[in-house]
PDB file of C-alpha atoms in Angstrom:
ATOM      1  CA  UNK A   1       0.000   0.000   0.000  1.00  0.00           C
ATOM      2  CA  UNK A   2       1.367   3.601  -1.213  1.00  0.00           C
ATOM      3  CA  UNK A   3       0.067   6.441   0.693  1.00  0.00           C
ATOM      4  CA  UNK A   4      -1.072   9.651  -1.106  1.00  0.00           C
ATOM      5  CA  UNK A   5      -1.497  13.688  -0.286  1.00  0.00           C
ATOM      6  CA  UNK A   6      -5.261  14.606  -0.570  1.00  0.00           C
ATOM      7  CA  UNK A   7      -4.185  18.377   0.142  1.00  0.00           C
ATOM      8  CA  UNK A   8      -7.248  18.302   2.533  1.00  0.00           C
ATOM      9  CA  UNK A   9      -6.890  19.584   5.834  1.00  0.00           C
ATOM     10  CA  UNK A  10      -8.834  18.774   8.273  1.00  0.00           C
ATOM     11  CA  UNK A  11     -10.090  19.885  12.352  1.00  0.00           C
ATOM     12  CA  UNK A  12     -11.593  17.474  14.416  1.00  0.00           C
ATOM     13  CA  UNK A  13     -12.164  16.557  18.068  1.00  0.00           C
ATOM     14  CA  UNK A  14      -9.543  14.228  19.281  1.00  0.00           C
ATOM     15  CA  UNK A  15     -12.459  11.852  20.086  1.00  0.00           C
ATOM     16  CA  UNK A  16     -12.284  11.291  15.823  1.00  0.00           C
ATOM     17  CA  UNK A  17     -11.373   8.715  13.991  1.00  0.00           C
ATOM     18  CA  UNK A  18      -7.648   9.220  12.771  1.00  0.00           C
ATOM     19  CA  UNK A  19      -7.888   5.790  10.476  1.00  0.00           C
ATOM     20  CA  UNK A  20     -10.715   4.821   8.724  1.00  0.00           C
ATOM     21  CA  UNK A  21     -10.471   1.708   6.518  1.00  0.00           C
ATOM     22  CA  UNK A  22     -13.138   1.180   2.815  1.00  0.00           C
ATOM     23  CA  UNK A  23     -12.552  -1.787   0.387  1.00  0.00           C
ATOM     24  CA  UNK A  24      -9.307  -1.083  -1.232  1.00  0.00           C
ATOM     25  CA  UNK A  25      -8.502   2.231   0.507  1.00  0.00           C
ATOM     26  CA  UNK A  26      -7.316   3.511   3.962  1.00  0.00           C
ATOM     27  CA  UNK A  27      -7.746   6.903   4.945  1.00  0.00           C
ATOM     28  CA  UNK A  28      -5.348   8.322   7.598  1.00  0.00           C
ATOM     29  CA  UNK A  29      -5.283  11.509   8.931  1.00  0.00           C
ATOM     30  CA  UNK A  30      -1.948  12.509   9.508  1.00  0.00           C
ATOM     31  CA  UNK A  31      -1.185  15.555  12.353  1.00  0.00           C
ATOM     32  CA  UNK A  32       0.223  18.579  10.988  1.00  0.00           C
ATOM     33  CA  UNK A  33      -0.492  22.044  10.637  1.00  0.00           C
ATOM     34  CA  UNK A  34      -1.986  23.848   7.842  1.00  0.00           C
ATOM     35  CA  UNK A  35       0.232  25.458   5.164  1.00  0.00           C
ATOM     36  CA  UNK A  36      -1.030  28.107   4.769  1.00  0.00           C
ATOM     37  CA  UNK A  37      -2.099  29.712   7.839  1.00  0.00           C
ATOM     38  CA  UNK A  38      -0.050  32.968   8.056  1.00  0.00           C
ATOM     39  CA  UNK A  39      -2.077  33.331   4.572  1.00  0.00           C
ATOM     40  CA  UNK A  40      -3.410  36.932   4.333  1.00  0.00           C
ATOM     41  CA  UNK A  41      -6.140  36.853   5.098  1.00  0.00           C
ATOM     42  CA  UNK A  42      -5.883  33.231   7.364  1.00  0.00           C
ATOM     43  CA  UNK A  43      -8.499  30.833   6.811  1.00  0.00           C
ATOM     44  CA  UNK A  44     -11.299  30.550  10.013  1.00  0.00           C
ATOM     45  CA  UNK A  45     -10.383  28.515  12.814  1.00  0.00           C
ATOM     46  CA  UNK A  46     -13.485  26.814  14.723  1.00  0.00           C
ATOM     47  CA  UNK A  47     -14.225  28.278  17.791  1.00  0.00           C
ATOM     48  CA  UNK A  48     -14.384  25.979  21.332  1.00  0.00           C
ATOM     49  CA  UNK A  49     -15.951  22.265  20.320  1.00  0.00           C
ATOM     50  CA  UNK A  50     -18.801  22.713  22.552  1.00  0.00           C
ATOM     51  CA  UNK A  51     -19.593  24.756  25.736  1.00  0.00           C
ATOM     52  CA  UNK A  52     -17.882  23.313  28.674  1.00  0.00           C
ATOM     53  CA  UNK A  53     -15.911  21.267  26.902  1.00  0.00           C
ATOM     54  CA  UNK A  54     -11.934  20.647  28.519  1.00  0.00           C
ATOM     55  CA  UNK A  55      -8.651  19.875  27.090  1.00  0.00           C
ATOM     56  CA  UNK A  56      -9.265  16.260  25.939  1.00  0.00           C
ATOM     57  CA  UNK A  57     -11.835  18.106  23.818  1.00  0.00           C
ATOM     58  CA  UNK A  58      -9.239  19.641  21.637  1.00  0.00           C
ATOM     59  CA  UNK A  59      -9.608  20.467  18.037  1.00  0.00           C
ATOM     60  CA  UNK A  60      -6.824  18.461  16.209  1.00  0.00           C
ATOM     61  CA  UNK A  61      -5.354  19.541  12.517  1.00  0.00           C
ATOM     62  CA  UNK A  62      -4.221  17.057  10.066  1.00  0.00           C
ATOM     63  CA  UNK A  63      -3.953  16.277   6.118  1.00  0.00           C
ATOM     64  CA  UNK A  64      -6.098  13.551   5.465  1.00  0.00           C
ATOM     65  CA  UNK A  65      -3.701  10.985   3.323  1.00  0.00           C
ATOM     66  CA  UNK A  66      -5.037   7.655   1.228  1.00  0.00           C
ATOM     67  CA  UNK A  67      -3.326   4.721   1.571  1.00  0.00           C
ATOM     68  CA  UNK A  68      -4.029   2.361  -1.814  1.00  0.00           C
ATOM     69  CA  UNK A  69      -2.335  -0.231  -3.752  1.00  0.00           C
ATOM     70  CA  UNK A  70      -2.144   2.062  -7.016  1.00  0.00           C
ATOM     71  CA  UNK A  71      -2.613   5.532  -7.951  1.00  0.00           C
ATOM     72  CA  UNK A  72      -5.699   4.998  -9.890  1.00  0.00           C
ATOM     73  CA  UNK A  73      -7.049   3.240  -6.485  1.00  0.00           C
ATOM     74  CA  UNK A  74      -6.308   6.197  -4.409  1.00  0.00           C
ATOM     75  CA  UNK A  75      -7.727   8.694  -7.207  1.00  0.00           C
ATOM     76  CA  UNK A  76     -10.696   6.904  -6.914  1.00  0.00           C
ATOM     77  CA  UNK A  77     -10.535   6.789  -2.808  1.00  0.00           C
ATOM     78  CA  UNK A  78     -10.030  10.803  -3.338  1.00  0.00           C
ATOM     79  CA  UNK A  79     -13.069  11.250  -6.108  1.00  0.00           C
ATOM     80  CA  UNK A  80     -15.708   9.164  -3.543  1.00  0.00           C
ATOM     81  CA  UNK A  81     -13.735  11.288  -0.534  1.00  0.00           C
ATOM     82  CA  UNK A  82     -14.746  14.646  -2.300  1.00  0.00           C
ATOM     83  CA  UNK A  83     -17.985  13.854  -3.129  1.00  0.00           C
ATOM     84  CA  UNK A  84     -19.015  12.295   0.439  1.00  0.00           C
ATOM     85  CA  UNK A  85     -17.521  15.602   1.973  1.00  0.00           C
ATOM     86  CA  UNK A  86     -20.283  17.536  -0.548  1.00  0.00           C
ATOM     87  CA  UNK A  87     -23.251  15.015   1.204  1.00  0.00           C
ATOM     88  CA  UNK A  88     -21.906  15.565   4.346  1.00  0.00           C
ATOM     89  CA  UNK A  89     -21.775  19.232   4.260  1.00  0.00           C
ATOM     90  CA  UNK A  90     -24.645  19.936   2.062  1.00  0.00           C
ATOM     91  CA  UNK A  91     -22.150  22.163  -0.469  1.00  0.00           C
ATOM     92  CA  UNK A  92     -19.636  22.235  -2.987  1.00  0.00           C
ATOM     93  CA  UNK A  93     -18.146  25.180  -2.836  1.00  0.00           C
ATOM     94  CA  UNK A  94     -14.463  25.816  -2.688  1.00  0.00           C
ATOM     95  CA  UNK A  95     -13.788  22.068  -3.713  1.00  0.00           C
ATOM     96  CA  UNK A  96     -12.248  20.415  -6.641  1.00  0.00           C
ATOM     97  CA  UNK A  97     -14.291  19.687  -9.308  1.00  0.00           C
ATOM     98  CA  UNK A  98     -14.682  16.214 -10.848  1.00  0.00           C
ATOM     99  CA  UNK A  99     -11.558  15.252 -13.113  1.00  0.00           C
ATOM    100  CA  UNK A 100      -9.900  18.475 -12.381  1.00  0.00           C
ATOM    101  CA  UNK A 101      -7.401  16.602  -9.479  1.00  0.00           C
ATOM    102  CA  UNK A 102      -5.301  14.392 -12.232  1.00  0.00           C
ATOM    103  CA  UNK A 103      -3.259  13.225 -10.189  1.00  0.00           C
ATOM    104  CA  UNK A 104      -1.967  12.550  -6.411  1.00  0.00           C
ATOM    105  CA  UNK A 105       1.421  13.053  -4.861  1.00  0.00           C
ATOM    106  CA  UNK A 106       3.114  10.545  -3.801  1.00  0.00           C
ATOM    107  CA  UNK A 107       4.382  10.391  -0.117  1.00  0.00           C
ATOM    108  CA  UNK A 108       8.174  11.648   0.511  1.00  0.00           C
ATOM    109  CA  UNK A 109       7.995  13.253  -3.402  1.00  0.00           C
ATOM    110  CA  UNK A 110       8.930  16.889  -3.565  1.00  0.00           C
ATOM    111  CA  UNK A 111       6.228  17.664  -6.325  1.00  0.00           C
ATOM    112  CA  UNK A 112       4.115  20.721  -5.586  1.00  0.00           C
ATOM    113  CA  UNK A 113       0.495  19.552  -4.928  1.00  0.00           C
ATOM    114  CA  UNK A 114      -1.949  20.977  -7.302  1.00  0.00           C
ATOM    115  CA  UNK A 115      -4.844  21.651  -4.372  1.00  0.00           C
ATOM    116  CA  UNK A 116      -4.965  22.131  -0.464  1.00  0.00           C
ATOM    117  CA  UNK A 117      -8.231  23.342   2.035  1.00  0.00           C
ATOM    118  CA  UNK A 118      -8.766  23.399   5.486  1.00  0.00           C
ATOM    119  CA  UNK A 119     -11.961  22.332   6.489  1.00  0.00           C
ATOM    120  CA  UNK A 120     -13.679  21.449   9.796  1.00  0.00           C
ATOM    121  CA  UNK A 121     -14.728  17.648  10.585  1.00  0.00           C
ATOM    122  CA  UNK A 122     -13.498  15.943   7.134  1.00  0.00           C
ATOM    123  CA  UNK A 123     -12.939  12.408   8.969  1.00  0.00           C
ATOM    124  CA  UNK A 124     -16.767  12.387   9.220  1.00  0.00           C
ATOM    125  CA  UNK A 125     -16.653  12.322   5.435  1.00  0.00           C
ATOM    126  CA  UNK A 126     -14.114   9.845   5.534  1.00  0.00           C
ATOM    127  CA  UNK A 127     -16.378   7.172   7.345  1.00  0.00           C
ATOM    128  CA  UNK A 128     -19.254   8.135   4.540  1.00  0.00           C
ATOM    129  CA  UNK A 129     -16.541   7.341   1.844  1.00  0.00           C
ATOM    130  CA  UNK A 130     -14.942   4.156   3.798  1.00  0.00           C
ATOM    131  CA  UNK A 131     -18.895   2.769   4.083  1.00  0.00           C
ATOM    132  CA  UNK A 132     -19.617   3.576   0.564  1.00  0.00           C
ATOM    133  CA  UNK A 133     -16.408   2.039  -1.044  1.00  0.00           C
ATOM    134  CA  UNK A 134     -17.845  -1.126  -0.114  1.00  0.00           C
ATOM    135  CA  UNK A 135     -21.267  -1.320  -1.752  1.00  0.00           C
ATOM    136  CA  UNK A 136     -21.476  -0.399  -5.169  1.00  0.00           C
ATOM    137  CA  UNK A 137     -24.808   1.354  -5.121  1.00  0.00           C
ATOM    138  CA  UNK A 138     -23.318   3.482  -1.890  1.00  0.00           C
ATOM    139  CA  UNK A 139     -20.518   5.499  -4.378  1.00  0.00           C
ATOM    140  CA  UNK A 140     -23.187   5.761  -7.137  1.00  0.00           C
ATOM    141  CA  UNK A 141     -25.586   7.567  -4.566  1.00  0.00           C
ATOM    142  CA  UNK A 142     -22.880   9.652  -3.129  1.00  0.00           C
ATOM    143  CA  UNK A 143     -21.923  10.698  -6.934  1.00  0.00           C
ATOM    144  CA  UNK A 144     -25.016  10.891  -8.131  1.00  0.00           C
ATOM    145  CA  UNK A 145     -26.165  13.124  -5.301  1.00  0.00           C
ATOM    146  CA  UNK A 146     -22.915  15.434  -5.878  1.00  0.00           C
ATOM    147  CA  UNK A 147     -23.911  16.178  -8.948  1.00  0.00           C
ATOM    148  CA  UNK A 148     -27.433  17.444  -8.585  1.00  0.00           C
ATOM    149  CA  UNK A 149     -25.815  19.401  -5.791  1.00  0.00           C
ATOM    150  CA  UNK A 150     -23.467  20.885  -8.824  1.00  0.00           C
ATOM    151  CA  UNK A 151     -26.723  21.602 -10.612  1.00  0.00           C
ATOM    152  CA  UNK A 152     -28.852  23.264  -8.278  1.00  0.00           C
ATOM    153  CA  UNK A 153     -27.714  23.798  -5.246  1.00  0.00           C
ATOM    154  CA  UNK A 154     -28.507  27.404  -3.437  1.00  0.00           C
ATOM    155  CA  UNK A 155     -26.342  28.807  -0.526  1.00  0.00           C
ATOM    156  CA  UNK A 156     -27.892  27.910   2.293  1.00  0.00           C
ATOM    157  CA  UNK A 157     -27.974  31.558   3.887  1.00  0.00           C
ATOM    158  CA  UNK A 158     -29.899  32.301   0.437  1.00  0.00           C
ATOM    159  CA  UNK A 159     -32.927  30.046   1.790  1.00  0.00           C
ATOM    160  CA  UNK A 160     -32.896  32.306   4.828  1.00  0.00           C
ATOM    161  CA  UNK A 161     -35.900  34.164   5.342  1.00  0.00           C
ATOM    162  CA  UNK A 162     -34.444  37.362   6.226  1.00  0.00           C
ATOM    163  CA  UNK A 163     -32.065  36.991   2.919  1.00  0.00           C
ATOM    164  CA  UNK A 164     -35.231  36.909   0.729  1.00  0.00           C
ATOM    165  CA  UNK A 165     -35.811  32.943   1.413  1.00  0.00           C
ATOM    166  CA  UNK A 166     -37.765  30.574  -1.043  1.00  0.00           C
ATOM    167  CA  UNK A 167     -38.829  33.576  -2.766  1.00  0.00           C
ATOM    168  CA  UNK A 168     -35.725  34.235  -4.519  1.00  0.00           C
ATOM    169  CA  UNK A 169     -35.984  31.008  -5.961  1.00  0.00           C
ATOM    170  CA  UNK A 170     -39.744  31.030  -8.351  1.00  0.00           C
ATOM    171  CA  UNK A 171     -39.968  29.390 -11.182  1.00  0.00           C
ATOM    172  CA  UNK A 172     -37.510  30.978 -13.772  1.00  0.00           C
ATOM    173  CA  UNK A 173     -38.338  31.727 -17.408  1.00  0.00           C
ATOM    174  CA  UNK A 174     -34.575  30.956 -18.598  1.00  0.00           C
ATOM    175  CA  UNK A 175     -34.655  27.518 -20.521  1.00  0.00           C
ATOM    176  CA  UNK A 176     -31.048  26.678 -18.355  1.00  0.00           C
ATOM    177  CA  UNK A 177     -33.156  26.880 -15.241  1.00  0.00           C
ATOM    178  CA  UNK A 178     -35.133  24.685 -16.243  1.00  0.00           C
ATOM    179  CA  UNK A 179     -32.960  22.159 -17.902  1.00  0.00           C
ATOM    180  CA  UNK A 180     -30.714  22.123 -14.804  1.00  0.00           C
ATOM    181  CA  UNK A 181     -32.994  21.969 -12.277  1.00  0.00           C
ATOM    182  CA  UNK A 182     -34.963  19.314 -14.058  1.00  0.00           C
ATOM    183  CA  UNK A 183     -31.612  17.123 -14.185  1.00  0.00           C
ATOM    184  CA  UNK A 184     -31.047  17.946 -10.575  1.00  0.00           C
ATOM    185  CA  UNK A 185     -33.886  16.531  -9.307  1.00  0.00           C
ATOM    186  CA  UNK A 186     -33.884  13.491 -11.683  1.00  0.00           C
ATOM    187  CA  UNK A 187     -30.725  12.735 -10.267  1.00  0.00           C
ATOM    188  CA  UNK A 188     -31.605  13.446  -6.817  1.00  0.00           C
ATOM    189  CA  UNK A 189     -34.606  10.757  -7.482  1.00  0.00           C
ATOM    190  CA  UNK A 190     -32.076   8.287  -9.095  1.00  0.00           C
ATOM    191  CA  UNK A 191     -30.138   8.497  -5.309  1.00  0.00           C
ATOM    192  CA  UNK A 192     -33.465   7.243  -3.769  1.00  0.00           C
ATOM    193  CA  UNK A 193     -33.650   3.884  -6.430  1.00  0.00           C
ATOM    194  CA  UNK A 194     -30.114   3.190  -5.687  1.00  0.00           C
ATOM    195  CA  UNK A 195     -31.090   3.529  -1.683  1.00  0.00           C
ATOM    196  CA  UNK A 196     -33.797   1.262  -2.544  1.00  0.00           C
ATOM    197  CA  UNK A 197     -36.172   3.529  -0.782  1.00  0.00           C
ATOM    198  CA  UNK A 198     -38.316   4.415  -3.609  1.00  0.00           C
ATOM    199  CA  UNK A 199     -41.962   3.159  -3.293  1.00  0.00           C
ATOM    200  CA  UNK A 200     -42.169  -1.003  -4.908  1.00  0.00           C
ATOM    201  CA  UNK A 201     -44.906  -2.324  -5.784  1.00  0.00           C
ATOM    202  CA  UNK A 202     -45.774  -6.070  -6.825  1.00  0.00           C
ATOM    203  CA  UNK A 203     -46.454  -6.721 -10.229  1.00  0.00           C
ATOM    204  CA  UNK A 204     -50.190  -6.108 -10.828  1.00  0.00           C
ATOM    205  CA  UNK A 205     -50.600  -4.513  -7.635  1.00  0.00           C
ATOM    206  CA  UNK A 206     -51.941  -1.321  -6.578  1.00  0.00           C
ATOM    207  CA  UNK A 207     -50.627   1.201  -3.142  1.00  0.00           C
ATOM    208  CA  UNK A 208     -52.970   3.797  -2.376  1.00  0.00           C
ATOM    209  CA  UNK A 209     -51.222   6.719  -0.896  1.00  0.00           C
ATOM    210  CA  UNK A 210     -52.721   8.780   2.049  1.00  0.00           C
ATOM    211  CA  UNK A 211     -54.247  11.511  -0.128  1.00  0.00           C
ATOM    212  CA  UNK A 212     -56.049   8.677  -2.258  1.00  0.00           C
ATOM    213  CA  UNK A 213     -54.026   8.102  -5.384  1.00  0.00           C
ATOM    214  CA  UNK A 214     -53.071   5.279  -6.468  1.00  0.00           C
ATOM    215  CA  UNK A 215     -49.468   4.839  -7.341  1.00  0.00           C
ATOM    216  CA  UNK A 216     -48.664   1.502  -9.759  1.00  0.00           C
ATOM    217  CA  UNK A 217     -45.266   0.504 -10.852  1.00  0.00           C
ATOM    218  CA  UNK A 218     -43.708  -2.887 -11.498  1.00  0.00           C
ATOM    219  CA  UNK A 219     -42.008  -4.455  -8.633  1.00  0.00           C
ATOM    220  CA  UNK A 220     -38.050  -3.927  -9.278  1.00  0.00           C
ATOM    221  CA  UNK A 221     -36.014  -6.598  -7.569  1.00  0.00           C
TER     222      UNK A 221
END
């Protein structure tokens, strides 16, 4: 196993996971302090975990490296890494987009690395990614569900109420509008087939939903 630079930084509680393991991967977070830091201006540091917390309550910095027999493996580890860290966060801003990251350095290389963050509670994404990695239909989801993110997906300070809310967001007379936000939500239904959590129905049978309609599809195994 070869062990990769993600260029993500991440702050969690010490009570995180620093090793998280998914079929073919291993991701490891590895203590060390952001790069970039004395940056002007610096990037946010969290505030305390959680009121009253102590000292074992620390937040803890580290790169988040992947650990993979190939590069290809760990590209892939990084891909379903990025796009669990868009589910678990709800955005996708100020990430790398799909097939921009061509490649991963290399432990102990001296090659400049093409990207670097610093985010807050990226080993939670990790576990999404490690769980995913081992059932197919998991990393389609998680994709799938990036990508109608990429589509239509509003700040959430825009849905605020006091920002303008829902009503900044009517129906659009723009043919893109409707063409992405169509897709986005197609997608976004294709996540709940992979799930297995749309309604099924047994062939020839009928399920009456609470408002009376009857909803009929074949029964998809």
């Amino acid at each position: 196993m070869t062990r990769f630079h993600t260029g993500l930084f991440t702050m969690d509680l010490v009570s995180a996971p620093r090793l998280v393991r998914g079929a073919g991967m291993v991701f490891v977070k590895v203590p060390r302090e952001y790069p970039h830091l004395n940056s002007d201006p610096p990037p946010p540091r969290p505030g305390p975990p959680f009121p009253g917390s102590n000292e074992n309550d620390l937040w803890q910095t580290g790169e988040i490296m992947v650990e993979a027999s190939s590069h290809d493996a760990a590209l892939r580890a990084f891909n379903l890494l990025l796009a669990s860290i868009v589910i678990a966060s709800g955005d996708d801003f100020f990430l790398p987009q799909p097939f921009e990251i061509e490649f991963l350095i290399e432990q102990g290389s001296e090659k400049k690395r093409q990207f670097s963050t610093l985010r807050e509670g990226l080993m939670r994404a990790c576990v999404l990614a490690a769980r995913a990695s081992r059932v197919r239909s998991l990393s389609y989801a998680i994709h799938k569900l990036r990508l109608s993110y990429q589509l239509a997906n509003p700040p959430v300070v825009d849905l605020d109420p006091s920002h303008g809310g829902p009503k900044r967001f009517l129906v659009g007379s723009d043919p893109i509008e409707h063409v992405y936000g169509a897709n986005a939500i197609a997608l976004a239904y294709s996540v709940i087939e992979e799930l297995g959590f749309e309604v099924r129905v047994k062939q020839d049978e009928t399920s009456k939903m609470p408002d009376g309609c009857v909803y009929r599809k074949p029964y998809l195994s």
